[in-house]
Amino acid sequence: MLNLNQARTHNDPFLINNIMELLKTVILGSGPAGYTAAIYAGRSGITPVIYEGLQPGGQLTQTTDVDNFPGYPQGVDGNVLMDDLRSQAIRFGAEIRTTLCTAADLSQRPFTLTFDDGSQVKTETLIIATGATAKYLGLPDEEKYRGIGVSACATCDGFFYRKKKVAVVGGGDTACEEATYLAGLAEKVYLIVRKPYLRASQAMQDRVFSNEKIEILFETNTVGLFGKDGVEGAHLVRRKGEPDEEKFDIAIDGFFLAIGHNPNSEIFRKWINVDETGYIKTEGQTPRTNIPGVFAAGDVADPLYRQAVTAAAAGCKAAIEVKAFLDEHNS
Ligand code: NDP
């Protein structure tokens, strides 16, 4: 099959317009997994094409300082970190495109990807690094205070709330884990749980119940946040809609959401095996999916760790796999 570059060499407008571009490797997503995959692929001579997606730079562009990415002793602004990774990927030859992938046909190789501008490409290999999106309650105040008191990652931002008061929303394992983590830093942690019980595993519950710094507010919903230049408190309602409904406020400096994440795997689910919540399943320690030539890296395949550095590591592995796959298939 002729690819687009060959058609251009023939300088034939019909071929150029009608032959789909054939690429060796497409990386979907531009978080730490995507850019790291591009750096490694570029260095191995593959020339990857990255489609940045809806949020170029990924979740880290939503946070302020990143203190836990190795190599930055003074911490680094999330946007700066992602710009640095992007520049590094470009330095090694990655081509960055801004359209959004809206459909994937992985039924045969080369795989066909469709984008929001109607364009299509074919690719020999694919790295899915589309990340996950933290769920929010949907309150306008979450948007207003995002990055100045509202966060969906205690491990990323908890350090800024040392000896302060914070609240965590949620009753699952993540919420309990984050509340426990924050209790090691903060003066007090409220755990705001909408049901009269925790959904978390017993071990997690035990840790929360036995921690004196954590106060659990059962049957409680958040209806708003307040504060002048950042979060200073939350408006809460206990037993909302019941005859004994009670409205009250708590004073807090940080408001953490831990009500789950949505892995951005929807368009691949027809082909790729995912778990019950949509995270892509990979083979053991590898980023291999059930389809040879398709790899998944970062939060879209990681319900557990969800850290920038683990995503970067997975991106590295995916690029190494791509190189081996292309070599094996003489592509
Ligand atoms: P879960 O879906 O397990 O829990 C989400 C929690 O958020 C529930 O308590 C839910 O309440 C609450 N919630 C959801 N929407 C709202 C809302 N709009 N308002 C208020 N509360 C809301 O998500 P997790 O992220 O906790 O866990 C995801 C998976 O990862 C689980 O399988 C978990 O076991 C696993 N995990 C394991 C860990 C470990 O083993 N170390 C650590 C972290 C996660 P409700 O109960 O009322 O639905």
Short mmCIF file of C-alpha atoms and ligand atoms in Angstrom, two decimals, residues 135-138 169-177 192-195 197-201 204 207 220-222 258-261 276-277 279 303-304 306, ligand 1:
data_model
loop_
_atom_site.label_atom_id
_atom_site.label_comp_id
_atom_site.label_asym_id
_atom_site.label_seq_id
_atom_site.Cartn_x
_atom_site.Cartn_y
_atom_site.Cartn_z
CA LYS A 135 -15.01 13.30 38.95
CA TYR A 136 -16.23 16.51 40.50
CA LEU A 137 -19.51 17.25 42.26
CA GLY A 138 -20.50 19.76 39.61
CA VAL A 169 -15.36 14.09 49.80
CA GLY A 170 -16.16 10.42 49.23
CA GLY A 171 -16.58 7.18 51.09
CA GLY A 172 -14.57 4.73 48.99
CA ASP A 173 -11.01 3.44 49.23
CA THR A 174 -9.57 6.52 47.55
CA ALA A 175 -11.30 8.89 49.95
CA CYS A 176 -10.18 6.89 52.99
CA GLU A 177 -6.66 6.62 51.67
CA ILE A 192 -17.67 14.13 53.92
CA VAL A 193 -19.69 11.01 53.10
CA ARG A 194 -23.11 11.17 51.47
CA LYS A 195 -24.29 7.78 52.77
CA TYR A 197 -21.67 4.25 55.88
CA LEU A 198 -18.31 3.96 54.11
CA ARG A 199 -18.00 1.91 50.97
CA ALA A 200 -14.24 1.41 51.48
CA SER A 201 -12.63 -1.91 52.39
CA MET A 204 -9.25 1.28 55.04
CA ARG A 207 -7.55 3.23 59.54
CA THR A 220 -23.64 14.97 54.40
CA ASN A 221 -23.46 16.75 51.06
CA THR A 222 -21.48 19.80 50.04
CA ALA A 258 -12.14 11.60 45.98
CA ILE A 259 -15.34 10.41 44.36
CA GLY A 260 -13.69 8.42 41.61
CA HIS A 261 -12.12 8.91 38.19
CA GLU A 276 -15.64 -2.97 35.22
CA THR A 277 -14.89 0.74 35.65
CA TYR A 279 -9.63 1.04 32.98
CA PRO A 303 -6.73 2.55 38.75
CA LEU A 304 -4.26 2.25 41.62
CA ARG A 306 -2.24 7.40 39.19
P1 NDP B 1 -15.45 4.36 44.43
O1 NDP B 1 -16.34 4.38 43.26
O2 NDP B 1 -15.15 3.08 45.10
O3 NDP B 1 -16.04 5.32 45.56
C1 NDP B 1 -16.51 6.59 45.25
C2 NDP B 1 -17.05 7.23 46.52
O4 NDP B 1 -17.43 8.55 46.20
C3 NDP B 1 -18.27 6.50 47.10
O5 NDP B 1 -18.27 6.59 48.49
C4 NDP B 1 -19.41 7.33 46.52
O6 NDP B 1 -20.56 7.36 47.33
C5 NDP B 1 -18.80 8.71 46.53
N1 NDP B 1 -19.46 9.57 45.56
C6 NDP B 1 -19.60 9.36 44.23
N2 NDP B 1 -20.24 10.40 43.66
C7 NDP B 1 -20.50 11.26 44.66
C8 NDP B 1 -21.15 12.52 44.72
N3 NDP B 1 -21.65 13.10 43.63
N4 NDP B 1 -21.26 13.15 45.92
C9 NDP B 1 -20.75 12.59 47.02
N5 NDP B 1 -20.11 11.40 47.05
C10 NDP B 1 -20.00 10.74 45.88
O7 NDP B 1 -14.12 5.11 43.91
P2 NDP B 1 -12.65 5.07 44.51
O8 NDP B 1 -11.88 6.06 43.72
O9 NDP B 1 -12.66 5.22 45.98
O10 NDP B 1 -12.11 3.62 44.17
C11 NDP B 1 -12.09 3.16 42.80
C12 NDP B 1 -11.54 1.74 42.79
O11 NDP B 1 -10.16 1.73 43.13
C13 NDP B 1 -12.24 0.85 43.81
O12 NDP B 1 -12.37 -0.42 43.27
C14 NDP B 1 -11.30 0.84 44.97
O13 NDP B 1 -11.44 -0.30 45.78
C15 NDP B 1 -9.95 0.91 44.28
N6 NDP B 1 -8.94 1.51 45.14
C16 NDP B 1 -8.14 0.69 45.86
C17 NDP B 1 -7.20 1.21 46.69
C18 NDP B 1 -6.32 0.27 47.44
O14 NDP B 1 -6.59 -0.90 47.45
N7 NDP B 1 -5.27 0.76 48.06
C19 NDP B 1 -6.99 2.64 46.85
C20 NDP B 1 -7.90 3.43 46.06
C21 NDP B 1 -8.84 2.87 45.23
P3 NDP B 1 -21.59 6.12 47.37
O15 NDP B 1 -20.94 5.08 48.21
O16 NDP B 1 -22.76 6.77 48.02
O17 NDP B 1 -21.83 5.73 45.96
#
